[in-house]
Coordinates of C-alpha atoms and ligand atoms in Angstrom, one line a residue:
M111 CA -25.4 -39.2 -6.6
A112 CA -21.8 -37.6 -6.1
T113 CA -21.4 -35.1 -9.5
Q114 CA -17.7 -35.4 -11.4
L115 CA -15.9 -32.9 -9.2
D116 CA -17.0 -34.3 -5.4
N117 CA -14.6 -37.5 -6.7
D118 CA -11.4 -35.5 -7.3
P119 CA -8.4 -34.9 -5.4
V120 CA -9.4 -31.3 -3.4
L121 CA -5.9 -29.1 -4.0
E122 CA -5.0 -27.8 -1.0
T123 CA -3.3 -24.1 -0.6
P124 CA -2.4 -22.1 3.2
V125 CA -3.5 -18.9 1.4
L126 CA -6.0 -18.8 -2.1
I127 CA -5.8 -15.1 -3.4
I128 CA -8.8 -14.2 -5.9
G129 CA -7.8 -11.8 -8.8
S130 CA -3.8 -11.3 -9.9
S131 CA -3.6 -7.3 -10.3
M132 CA -1.5 -5.3 -8.5
V133 CA -3.1 -6.1 -5.0
G134 CA -3.5 -10.0 -5.5
M135 CA 0.1 -10.3 -7.3
T136 CA 2.6 -8.0 -4.4
L137 CA 0.1 -10.5 -1.9
S138 CA 1.6 -14.1 -3.7
A139 CA 5.0 -12.1 -4.0
L140 CA 5.1 -11.2 0.2
L141 CA 3.6 -13.9 1.4
A142 CA 6.5 -15.6 -0.5
K143 CA 9.2 -13.8 0.5
H144 CA 7.3 -15.1 4.2
G145 CA 7.8 -18.1 3.3
I146 CA 4.0 -18.9 2.5
A147 CA 5.1 -19.6 -1.3
D148 CA 2.7 -22.6 -2.1
C149 CA -0.1 -20.1 -1.7
L150 CA -2.4 -20.1 -4.7
T151 CA -3.8 -17.3 -7.2
I152 CA -5.9 -17.5 -9.3
E153 CA -6.7 -14.9 -12.4
K154 CA -9.4 -15.0 -14.7
H155 CA -7.5 -13.1 -17.4
S156 CA -5.2 -14.7 -19.2
S157 CA -2.0 -12.3 -18.9
T158 CA -1.4 -8.8 -16.8
A159 CA -3.0 -5.5 -17.2
I160 CA -3.6 -4.6 -21.0
H161 CA -3.9 -1.3 -20.0
P162 CA -2.3 1.7 -18.1
R163 CA -4.8 2.7 -15.8
A164 CA -2.8 3.4 -11.7
A165 CA 0.9 4.6 -12.9
L166 CA 1.6 7.0 -9.6
F167 CA 3.0 4.9 -6.5
H168 CA 3.7 6.8 -4.0
P169 CA 6.9 6.3 -1.2
R170 CA 5.2 4.3 1.0
T171 CA 4.2 1.8 -2.0
M172 CA 8.1 2.2 -3.7
Q173 CA 9.6 0.7 -0.3
I174 CA 7.5 -2.0 0.0
Y175 CA 8.6 -2.9 -3.7
R176 CA 12.2 -2.7 -2.3
E177 CA 12.4 -4.4 0.4
L178 CA 11.1 -7.1 -2.5
G179 CA 14.1 -6.5 -4.1
L180 CA 12.1 -5.1 -7.9
Y181 CA 13.1 -1.1 -6.6
E182 CA 15.7 -0.5 -9.6
A183 CA 13.4 -2.5 -12.1
M184 CA 10.9 -0.5 -11.3
K185 CA 13.1 2.5 -11.6
A186 CA 14.7 2.4 -14.6
E187 CA 11.6 1.2 -15.9
S188 CA 10.3 4.5 -15.4
Y189 CA 12.6 6.5 -15.7
K190 CA 12.7 5.4 -19.3
H191 CA 8.8 6.5 -19.4
Y192 CA 9.2 9.9 -17.2
D193 CA 11.3 12.4 -15.6
E194 CA 12.1 11.4 -12.3
L195 CA 10.4 15.4 -12.0
A196 CA 7.5 15.0 -13.8
G197 CA 4.4 17.1 -11.6
L198 CA 0.6 17.4 -11.5
Y199 CA -0.3 20.1 -13.5
A200 CA -4.0 21.4 -14.2
V201 CA -4.4 23.2 -17.6
E202 CA -8.1 24.4 -19.3
T203 CA -6.7 23.1 -22.5
L204 CA -3.4 21.1 -22.5
A205 CA -2.8 23.5 -26.3
A206 CA -3.2 26.4 -23.7
Q207 CA -0.2 27.7 -21.3
D208 CA -1.3 26.2 -17.0
F209 CA -2.7 27.3 -14.2
G210 CA -1.9 26.1 -12.2
T211 CA -0.2 23.6 -10.6
W212 CA -1.3 20.7 -8.1
M213 CA 2.7 19.9 -7.5
K214 CA 5.8 21.0 -9.3
D215 CA 8.3 17.9 -8.7
I216 CA 6.7 14.5 -7.3
N217 CA 9.8 14.3 -5.3
E218 CA 10.1 17.5 -3.5
G219 CA 11.1 17.7 -0.1
L220 CA 10.7 13.9 -0.2
E221 CA 14.6 12.9 0.7
D222 CA 14.0 13.6 4.4
I223 CA 11.8 11.6 5.2
S224 CA 12.3 8.5 3.0
P225 CA 14.5 6.1 1.1
T226 CA 12.6 5.4 -2.0
P227 CA 10.6 9.0 -3.9
R228 CA 7.9 8.7 -5.9
M229 CA 8.0 7.3 -9.4
F230 CA 5.2 7.3 -12.6
L231 CA 5.2 4.0 -13.8
T232 CA 1.5 2.3 -15.9
Q233 CA 0.4 -0.7 -14.6
Q234 CA 1.4 -2.5 -18.1
M235 CA 4.4 -2.5 -17.5
F236 CA 4.9 -2.8 -14.1
E237 CA 2.7 -6.3 -13.9
P238 CA 5.3 -8.2 -16.0
L239 CA 8.5 -7.2 -13.4
L240 CA 5.9 -8.1 -11.0
R241 CA 4.7 -11.6 -12.0
E242 CA 8.3 -12.2 -13.1
H243 CA 9.9 -12.0 -10.1
A244 CA 6.5 -13.4 -7.8
T245 CA 6.9 -16.5 -10.2
T246 CA 11.8 -17.2 -9.4
H247 CA 9.9 -16.1 -6.1
G248 CA 7.7 -19.6 -5.7
A249 CA 4.3 -17.8 -5.9
R250 CA 1.9 -19.8 -7.7
L251 CA -0.4 -17.1 -10.1
Q252 CA -3.0 -19.2 -12.5
F253 CA -4.3 -16.7 -15.0
S254 CA -7.6 -17.7 -16.7
T255 CA -9.0 -18.9 -14.3
E256 CA -11.8 -18.0 -12.1
L257 CA -13.5 -18.3 -8.7
V258 CA -17.2 -19.3 -9.4
D259 CA -17.9 -20.3 -5.4
F260 CA -16.7 -20.5 -2.1
Q261 CA -17.8 -21.9 1.2
Q262 CA -16.4 -21.4 4.3
D263 CA -17.0 -22.8 7.9
A264 CA -14.5 -22.5 10.9
E265 CA -11.6 -23.9 9.7
G266 CA -10.7 -22.8 6.3
V267 CA -12.5 -22.5 2.4
M268 CA -13.6 -25.3 0.4
A269 CA -13.9 -23.0 -3.0
T270 CA -14.6 -23.6 -6.6
I271 CA -12.5 -22.6 -9.0
R272 CA -13.1 -22.9 -12.9
D273 CA -10.5 -22.8 -15.8
I274 CA -11.9 -20.5 -18.5
E275 CA -10.8 -22.2 -21.5
T276 CA -11.2 -25.5 -20.5
G277 CA -14.0 -25.1 -18.3
A278 CA -12.7 -27.4 -15.9
E279 CA -13.7 -27.1 -12.8
Q280 CA -11.2 -28.2 -9.3
R281 CA -11.9 -27.5 -6.0
V282 CA -9.3 -25.9 -3.4
R283 CA -8.9 -26.5 -0.1
A284 CA -7.5 -22.7 1.5
K285 CA -7.4 -22.1 5.1
Y286 CA -7.6 -18.4 4.3
M287 CA -9.5 -16.8 1.3
I288 CA -8.4 -13.1 0.5
A289 CA -10.7 -10.9 -2.5
C290 CA -8.5 -8.9 -4.4
D291 CA -10.9 -9.4 -7.5
G292 CA -11.3 -5.1 -7.4
N293 CA -14.4 -3.4 -8.0
R294 CA -16.2 -2.7 -11.7
S295 CA -19.0 -0.3 -13.2
F296 CA -19.4 2.8 -15.0
D297 CA -20.1 6.7 -14.6
S298 CA -16.2 8.1 -15.6
V299 CA -14.6 7.3 -19.0
T300 CA -10.8 6.7 -20.3
I301 CA -10.4 7.5 -24.1
Y302 CA -7.2 5.7 -24.8
F303 CA -5.3 7.5 -28.1
R304 CA -2.9 7.7 -30.2
A305 CA -1.5 11.2 -31.4
D306 CA 1.6 13.1 -31.5
L307 CA 0.8 15.7 -28.8
S308 CA 5.2 16.4 -28.1
R309 CA 4.7 19.9 -29.1
F310 CA 2.0 20.5 -25.7
V311 CA 4.4 18.5 -23.5
E312 CA 7.7 18.2 -24.1
G313 CA 9.7 20.3 -21.5
R314 CA 6.5 21.7 -21.2
Y315 CA 4.2 19.2 -18.2
N316 CA 5.2 15.3 -17.5
G317 CA 2.2 13.1 -15.1
V318 CA -0.3 14.1 -14.4
I319 CA -2.5 17.0 -16.3
Y320 CA -5.6 18.0 -14.7
V321 CA -8.2 20.0 -17.6
N322 CA -10.5 21.9 -16.4
N323 CA -12.7 23.4 -18.9
D324 CA -16.4 24.1 -20.3
E325 CA -16.3 20.7 -22.5
I326 CA -14.4 18.5 -20.3
R327 CA -13.0 17.6 -16.0
G328 CA -10.6 15.3 -16.0
F329 CA -6.6 14.6 -16.5
F330 CA -4.3 13.1 -19.2
R331 CA -1.7 11.5 -18.0
L332 CA 1.5 11.4 -21.0
D333 CA 4.3 10.2 -21.1
K334 CA 7.3 13.2 -21.2
T335 CA 7.1 12.0 -25.1
G336 CA 3.7 13.3 -25.0
R337 CA 3.1 10.3 -27.8
E338 CA 2.1 7.8 -25.2
G339 CA -1.3 8.1 -22.3
F340 CA -4.3 8.6 -21.6
L341 CA -7.3 11.2 -21.3
V342 CA -9.7 10.6 -18.5
V343 CA -13.4 12.1 -18.4
N344 CA -14.6 12.3 -14.9
T345 CA -17.5 14.7 -16.3
A346 CA -18.8 16.3 -19.5
G347 CA -20.4 19.2 -21.1
K348 CA -22.9 21.4 -19.6
Q349 CA -21.4 21.6 -16.1
G350 CA -23.8 20.8 -13.3
T351 CA -25.7 19.3 -16.2
E352 CA -27.4 15.0 -15.2
E353 CA -26.1 14.2 -18.2
S354 CA -22.6 16.1 -17.2
R355 CA -22.1 12.8 -14.8
H356 CA -22.7 10.4 -17.0
P357 CA -20.1 11.1 -19.7
G358 CA -19.4 7.4 -20.1
K359 CA -23.2 6.1 -20.4
D360 CA -24.0 5.2 -24.3
I361 CA -20.4 6.5 -25.2
T362 CA -19.4 6.9 -29.3
N363 CA -16.2 7.0 -31.0
E364 CA -17.9 10.5 -32.4
R365 CA -18.6 11.9 -28.9
A366 CA -15.0 10.9 -27.3
S367 CA -13.6 12.8 -30.3
E368 CA -15.3 15.8 -29.6
I369 CA -14.0 16.0 -25.9
L370 CA -10.7 15.1 -26.5
R371 CA -10.3 18.0 -29.3
A372 CA -11.8 20.2 -26.2
A373 CA -9.1 19.0 -23.8
I374 CA -6.8 19.4 -26.4
G375 CA -7.7 23.0 -27.4
A376 CA -5.7 23.0 -31.2
D377 CA -6.2 20.8 -34.5
V378 CA -4.8 17.8 -33.8
D379 CA -4.5 14.1 -35.7
F380 CA -5.8 10.9 -33.3
E381 CA -7.3 7.7 -33.5
I382 CA -8.9 6.7 -29.9
T383 CA -7.8 3.0 -29.5
L384 CA -10.4 2.3 -26.4
L385 CA -13.2 3.5 -25.3
S386 CA -13.3 2.0 -21.1
P387 CA -16.4 3.4 -19.4
W388 CA -15.7 3.1 -14.8
R389 CA -16.7 4.5 -12.0
A390 CA -16.1 7.1 -10.2
V391 CA -16.9 5.6 -6.2
C392 CA -14.7 7.0 -3.1
D393 CA -16.2 3.8 -0.8
V394 CA -15.0 1.7 1.7
A395 CA -16.7 -1.8 2.6
E396 CA -18.3 -2.2 6.2
R397 CA -16.3 -4.7 7.0
F398 CA -12.5 -6.3 5.5
Q399 CA -13.1 -9.8 7.2
V400 CA -15.4 -12.4 8.2
D401 CA -13.9 -14.5 9.8
R402 CA -11.6 -16.7 7.0
V403 CA -12.8 -14.1 4.2
L404 CA -10.9 -10.6 4.1
L405 CA -10.8 -8.9 1.2
A406 CA -7.5 -5.8 -0.2
G407 CA -7.8 -3.6 -2.8
D408 CA -9.9 -1.9 -4.6
A409 CA -12.4 -5.1 -3.6
A410 CA -12.2 -3.5 -0.2
H411 CA -11.9 0.2 -1.5
T412 CA -12.4 2.6 -3.6
V413 CA -11.0 6.0 -4.8
T414 CA -11.1 7.4 -8.1
P415 CA -7.5 8.1 -9.8
H416 CA -7.1 12.1 -8.1
G417 CA -3.7 11.3 -6.1
G418 CA -2.9 7.7 -7.6
F419 CA -4.6 5.8 -4.0
G420 CA -5.5 3.4 -5.2
G421 CA -3.2 0.8 -5.5
N422 CA -1.0 1.8 -3.4
T423 CA -3.1 1.7 -1.0
G424 CA -4.3 -1.8 -2.0
I425 CA -0.9 -2.6 -2.3
Q426 CA -0.1 -1.3 1.5
D427 CA -2.8 -3.8 1.9
A428 CA -1.1 -6.1 1.0
H429 CA 2.0 -5.2 2.9
N430 CA -0.5 -5.8 6.5
L431 CA -1.4 -8.7 5.4
A432 CA 0.7 -10.4 4.1
W433 CA 3.4 -11.1 7.5
K434 CA 0.3 -11.4 9.6
L435 CA -1.3 -14.4 7.6
A436 CA 2.3 -16.0 7.5
L437 CA 3.1 -15.7 11.1
V438 CA -0.5 -16.7 11.9
L439 CA 0.7 -20.0 9.1
Q440 CA 3.3 -21.1 10.7
G441 CA 2.2 -21.3 14.2
K442 CA 4.5 -18.2 16.0
A443 CA 1.1 -16.1 16.5
G444 CA -2.0 -16.4 18.1
L445 CA -5.1 -16.5 15.1
E446 CA -6.7 -12.7 16.3
L447 CA -3.6 -11.4 14.6
I448 CA -5.6 -12.1 11.3
S449 CA -8.4 -9.0 12.7
T450 CA -5.8 -7.0 14.0
Y451 CA -6.0 -6.2 10.2
E452 CA -9.2 -4.2 9.1
A453 CA -8.2 -3.2 12.7
E454 CA -5.6 -0.8 11.2
R455 CA -6.3 -1.2 7.6
W456 CA -10.3 -0.2 8.2
P457 CA -9.2 3.4 9.4
V458 CA -6.8 4.0 7.2
A459 CA -8.8 3.2 3.7
T460 CA -11.8 5.2 5.7
K461 CA -9.7 8.8 5.6
T462 CA -8.0 8.1 2.3
V463 CA -11.8 7.3 0.3
N464 CA -12.7 11.5 2.4
Q465 CA -9.5 13.1 1.2
V466 CA -10.0 11.5 -2.6
F467 CA -12.9 12.8 -2.3
E468 CA -11.9 16.4 -1.7
R469 CA -9.4 16.1 -4.6
Y470 CA -12.1 14.1 -7.6
I471 CA -14.4 17.7 -6.4
V472 CA -11.8 20.1 -6.4
R473 CA -9.7 18.5 -9.1
T474 CA -12.2 17.9 -11.7
A475 CA -15.9 17.9 -10.7
P476 CA -16.6 21.4 -9.1
E477 CA -20.3 21.4 -10.5
L478 CA -20.4 19.2 -7.5
Q479 CA -20.0 20.6 -4.4
T480 CA -22.7 21.7 -2.7
E481 CA -23.7 23.4 0.0
D482 CA -24.1 19.9 2.2
L483 CA -22.0 18.6 0.6
E484 CA -19.4 17.4 3.4
M485 CA -15.7 17.2 2.5
E486 CA -12.7 17.1 4.8
E487 CA -9.8 20.1 4.9
E488 CA -7.7 18.4 2.3
I489 CA -4.3 16.9 3.7
P490 CA -1.4 17.2 2.5
E491 CA 0.3 14.1 0.3
P492 CA 3.2 13.2 2.5
W493 CA 0.7 12.7 5.6
L494 CA -1.8 10.3 3.9
E495 CA 1.1 7.9 2.7
L496 CA 3.4 8.1 5.6
G497 CA 1.7 10.1 8.2
Y498 CA -0.9 7.3 9.0
Q499 CA -0.9 6.0 11.6
Y500 CA -2.7 2.5 13.3
H501 CA -4.7 1.7 16.6
S502 CA -4.9 -1.8 17.2
R503 CA -4.0 -5.2 19.9
A504 CA -1.1 -5.4 17.3
L505 CA 0.8 -2.5 19.0
T506 CA 1.7 -1.5 22.9
T507 CA -0.5 1.5 24.3
T508 CA 0.4 3.8 22.5
S509 CA 1.2 7.6 23.4
L510 CA -0.5 8.5 19.9
P511 CA -4.2 10.8 20.7
N512 CA -6.7 7.8 19.8
G513 CA -8.4 8.5 16.5
L514 CA -5.9 10.3 14.9
V515 CA -4.9 8.4 11.8
A516 CA -2.2 10.7 9.5
T517 CA -0.2 13.6 10.1
D518 CA 2.8 14.7 9.2
P519 CA 5.9 12.5 8.5
S520 CA 8.3 14.9 9.6
T521 CA 7.5 15.3 13.5
S522 CA 7.1 12.3 14.0
K523 CA 8.6 10.3 17.4
A524 CA 8.5 6.5 16.9
Q525 CA 5.1 6.1 18.9
A526 CA 4.1 2.7 19.1
G527 CA 1.6 2.6 15.8
T528 CA 3.8 5.1 13.9
M529 CA 5.5 4.6 10.6
A530 CA 9.5 3.8 11.4
R531 CA 10.3 6.9 10.0
H532 CA 13.3 7.0 7.3
A533 CA 16.6 7.3 8.6
L534 CA 20.6 6.7 8.4
L535 CA 21.6 4.1 10.7
W536 CA 25.6 3.2 12.4
T537 CA 24.6 -0.3 13.9
T538 CA 27.5 -2.3 15.6
N539 CA 29.0 -5.2 14.7
S540 CA 27.8 -8.2 15.6
K541 CA 30.0 -9.9 16.1
A542 CA 31.8 -8.0 18.2
D543 CA 29.5 -6.5 20.4
E544 CA 30.1 -9.1 23.8
G545 CA 34.1 -8.7 23.5
G546 CA 33.0 -5.3 24.2
N547 CA 34.5 -4.5 21.2
W548 CA 32.1 -2.1 19.0
E549 CA 33.1 -0.9 15.4
S550 CA 30.9 1.3 13.4
T551 CA 29.6 -0.1 10.3
K552 CA 28.8 2.6 7.3
P553 CA 25.5 3.9 7.3
R554 CA 22.6 2.3 6.2
P555 CA 18.7 3.8 5.7
I556 CA 16.8 2.5 8.2
A557 CA 14.6 0.7 5.5
D558 CA 17.2 -1.8 5.0
F559 CA 17.0 -3.2 8.3
L560 CA 13.5 -3.4 7.9
G561 CA 10.3 -6.1 5.9
H562 CA 11.8 -9.7 7.4
G563 CA 11.0 -10.3 10.9
Y564 CA 10.8 -8.4 14.0
V565 CA 14.3 -5.7 14.1
L566 CA 14.4 -4.6 18.4
L567 CA 16.8 -2.2 17.5
C568 CA 18.3 -1.0 20.2
G569 CA 20.4 1.7 21.7
H570 CA 24.4 2.3 22.2
K571 CA 24.0 1.3 25.9
A572 CA 21.5 -0.8 26.2
V573 CA 23.5 -4.2 27.0
D574 CA 20.1 -5.2 28.6
W575 CA 18.2 -5.2 25.6
V576 CA 20.9 -6.7 23.7
R577 CA 21.1 -9.2 26.0
A578 CA 17.9 -10.1 26.3
G579 CA 16.6 -9.8 22.8
R580 CA 19.3 -12.6 22.5
S581 CA 18.3 -14.3 25.3
I582 CA 14.4 -15.1 23.5
N583 CA 16.1 -16.2 20.2
R584 CA 18.3 -18.7 21.8
R585 CA 15.4 -19.8 23.8
S586 CA 13.6 -19.7 20.8
K587 CA 15.5 -22.6 18.4
S588 CA 16.4 -24.7 21.6
E589 CA 12.7 -25.0 23.2
G590 CA 11.2 -25.4 20.2
E591 CA 9.2 -22.3 21.6
L592 CA 6.7 -20.1 19.4
L593 CA 8.1 -17.0 18.9
P594 CA 9.0 -15.1 15.6
E595 CA 13.4 -14.8 15.5
L596 CA 14.2 -11.3 16.7
S597 CA 16.1 -9.3 14.6
V598 CA 18.7 -7.2 17.2
H599 CA 20.7 -4.5 16.3
R600 CA 22.8 -2.6 18.9
L601 CA 23.2 1.9 17.2
S602 CA 26.8 2.5 16.6
P603 CA 28.3 4.8 19.9
A604 CA 29.0 7.0 16.8
I605 CA 25.3 7.7 16.7
A606 CA 25.0 9.2 19.5
K607 CA 26.8 12.3 17.8
K608 CA 23.8 12.2 15.1
A609 CA 19.9 12.9 14.9
F610 CA 18.7 9.8 15.5
Y611 CA 18.1 9.2 19.2
E612 CA 15.8 12.8 19.2
K613 CA 13.9 11.6 15.3
Y614 CA 12.5 8.8 17.6
Q615 CA 13.0 10.3 21.5
M616 CA 15.5 7.1 22.2
T617 CA 17.7 7.1 25.2
P618 CA 21.5 5.6 24.8
Q619 CA 19.0 2.7 27.4
G620 CA 16.3 2.5 25.3
C621 CA 15.1 -0.1 22.5
V622 CA 12.6 0.5 20.0
L623 CA 10.8 -2.9 18.7
I624 CA 9.7 -2.3 14.8
R625 CA 7.4 -5.0 13.1
P626 CA 7.5 -6.6 9.8
D627 CA 5.5 -3.6 8.4
G628 CA 8.5 -1.4 9.3
F629 CA 5.1 -0.3 12.4
V630 CA 7.2 0.7 15.4
A631 CA 5.0 -1.6 17.8
W632 CA 6.8 -0.9 21.0
Q633 CA 9.8 1.4 23.0
D634 CA 11.2 0.9 25.7
G635 CA 13.4 4.0 27.7
A636 CA 15.9 1.8 30.2
A637 CA 15.8 -1.6 30.2
K638 CA 15.0 -2.4 33.6
E639 CA 11.3 -1.3 35.6
H640 CA 11.5 -0.4 39.3
D641 CA 8.3 -1.2 41.6
A642 CA 7.5 1.2 45.2
Q643 CA 10.3 -0.8 46.7
G644 CA 13.3 0.0 44.1
A645 CA 13.1 -3.5 43.0
W646 CA 13.2 -4.7 39.7
A647 CA 9.4 -5.4 39.1
L648 CA 10.2 -6.9 35.6
Q649 CA 13.8 -8.1 34.2
P650 CA 14.2 -7.2 30.9
E651 CA 14.1 -10.4 28.9
D652 CA 10.2 -10.7 31.0
K653 CA 8.7 -7.8 29.7
L654 CA 10.6 -8.1 25.8
R655 CA 8.3 -11.0 26.3
D656 CA 5.5 -10.1 27.4
V657 CA 5.2 -7.4 25.2
L658 CA 5.7 -9.8 21.8
E659 CA 2.9 -12.4 23.3
S660 CA 0.3 -10.3 23.7
I661 CA 1.0 -8.1 20.4
L662 CA 1.3 -11.2 18.8
C663 CA -1.9 -12.8 20.4
F664 CA -1.1 -14.7 22.4
T665 CA -2.1 -13.7 25.7
P666 CA -6.3 -12.3 26.0
A667 CA -5.8 -8.4 24.5
K668 CA -5.2 -5.6 27.2
S669 CA -8.2 -3.3 26.0
G670 CA -10.4 -2.7 23.1
F671 CA -9.2 -1.1 19.8
S672 CA -11.5 -0.2 17.4
G673 CA -11.7 2.0 13.9
Q674 CA -13.0 4.9 13.9
E675 CA -14.9 6.7 11.6
S676 CA -18.4 5.6 10.5
V677 CA -18.3 4.4 6.7
K678 CA -19.5 6.9 4.1
S679 CA -20.0 6.0 0.6
K680 CA -19.1 9.4 -1.4
L681 CA -21.0 9.3 -4.8
Ligands
FAD136 C1 -7.3 5.8 -15.3 C2 -7.4 4.9 -14.0 C3 -5.7 5.7 -13.7 C4 -5.3 5.0 -12.4 N1 -3.9 6.0 -11.7 C5 -3.5 5.0 -10.1 C6 -2.5 5.4 -10.2 O1 -1.6 6.4 -10.8 N2 -2.2 5.3 -8.8 C7 -2.9 4.7 -8.5 O2 -2.1 3.8 -6.9 N3 -4.3 4.2 -8.4 C8 -4.3 4.3 -9.6 N4 -5.6 4.0 -10.0 C9 -6.8 2.5 -9.7 C10 -6.2 1.2 -9.9 O3 -5.7 1.4 -11.0 C11 -6.9 0.3 -8.8 O4 -6.7 0.9 -7.9 C12 -5.9 -0.8 -9.0 O5 -5.9 -1.1 -10.5 C13 -6.6 -2.0 -7.4 O6 -5.9 -3.1 -8.1 P1 -6.8 -4.4 -7.6 O7 -5.6 -5.5 -7.8 O8 -7.4 -4.2 -6.4 O9 -8.1 -4.3 -8.3 P2 -8.1 -5.1 -9.8 O10 -7.1 -4.0 -10.2 O11 -9.1 -4.1 -10.2 O12 -7.9 -5.9 -10.4 C14 -8.7 -7.5 -9.5 C15 -8.4 -8.3 -10.0 O13 -9.5 -9.4 -10.0 C16 -9.5 -10.2 -11.7 N5 -10.3 -10.9 -11.1 C17 -12.6 -10.2 -10.8 N6 -13.0 -11.5 -10.5 C18 -12.5 -12.4 -10.5 C19 -13.0 -13.6 -10.4 N7 -14.1 -14.5 -10.7 N8 -12.0 -15.5 -10.0 C20 -10.5 -15.0 -10.9 N9 -10.2 -13.4 -11.0 C21 -11.0 -12.1 -10.3 C22 -9.5 -9.5 -12.1 O14 -10.2 -10.5 -13.4 C23 -8.7 -8.7 -12.5 O15 -7.2 -8.3 -12.7 C24 -6.0 4.5 -11.8 C25 -7.4 4.2 -11.9 C26 -8.0 4.7 -13.1 C27 -9.3 4.0 -14.1

């Protein structure tokens, strides 16, 4: 007998997103920006985050929100609560003298490599801004709604969702389903409390303060007044004992008070408002995609909070996936483009997990370090945040060593697979170029040109590439071709005097093709290629079309790409 549900109309959506926290909402906002506004995001809670949790936003993440138009609002909110120059410190107790600094000023040295800084903004403060932005731009967010079950077939996913308040169920048919539904279990514990810690903090610390003493290993995150924040407890009690590894297990207010007092190191009045146990896990899912279902954020990889990589990595997953989904759904790329999400993000997630694991052990759980514990050597923060690299068929063959996942972003030379390096650009006035009347506009950071579609950045003598790009666009419009529109820019001659060509290892006759997520897809030194007889082997337009068809997965892959490291469960 058919159930009521079988007779109900099925709700159709191109993409169903499960979980409307940082990652799910960012994905829905990015999809809306790329023209896929009618996707549905469901969230079992009735509102956005009610606890601060994530707060440290990395420069790459801030580039993504700058692209979305949220940067100024986030900055204004952040600086109300945190210092621009907040740092990461190490102390024995809050009341004692500091004995170490992991990062004195979170933004030192970033100016040359990123248009955006790191900043602190709690999830609780940030998510309402993101929600407002996403819905204003057409994203459909449905709170108090949970995923009950789903099946997939070759064409898509059929899911059942339930309204938690009324119990009403609804079937949803989607072409893709993205699980951004997080990851939960218990081991560490966050102690949320009210106290006035201003006398220990003002003019001294702000940001993250790692605490390491006989009673507790973990960290405080306090705002600049010292009146808002929490204490994360990773291990507590006698180091090396089994109990010390499970500080959240059966924790009482009394025990939490002892730990908090030991972390403060002075007699201070406080009121504990919440004990929130969670599991200190550093792990990566074996796969990020099974046909029409994909994982992003904590659902795909989980790390401890050390260095604030959890949410940032998830947001960057969403950024990698959104434009690929949009192009495939719009018929402007082959289906295989979606598979490059796992090929690109899995190695980055694995590297991040291994790096965070090292930070976790060294900063707050030294007693877990044994001789046979495998740990990577720590690499600097900017390498992980801005220097990670992709290897997949959504890029042309790269000169990067295969298997290299992260390197110093300040030495990158715009090879395929690297992030387009921060630089100021002088481009020509587009109206003047056909007449040869080249005028410099004001310099703008390269980030201003990125984020919407493919960008073809041509040297100031690269007339052939400019023509090739424009001709592909013209034909696409008139003949209904499937290639996405290229945004073609020619550098102003003034740039020749600047460091840009050197930074991008590009000639004035060459060009660089940058993907919608700001990664270099291809770069060419000169417009035409000679064969052995000196004839033009491939005209620029044919060459460019060849490249685009290959990286958009319209033509068969030229070589196989895969992840580099085996998945390791760390804890
Ligand atoms: C104390 C602490 C401090 C941290 N600090 C930082 C930091 O500074 N920077 C940083 O980047 N990260 C930090 N993190 C990590 C960060 O909080 C997570 O990585 C981030 O929240 C993951 O986001 P997500 O959207 O993937 O998952 P979640 O935030 O877990 O969201 C998943 C959502 O899915 C919903 N959901 C689950 N199942 C269903 C279902 N069946 N139907 C509908 N909805 C469902 C859940 O209700 C939830 O809202 C910190 C974590 C902790 C614990």
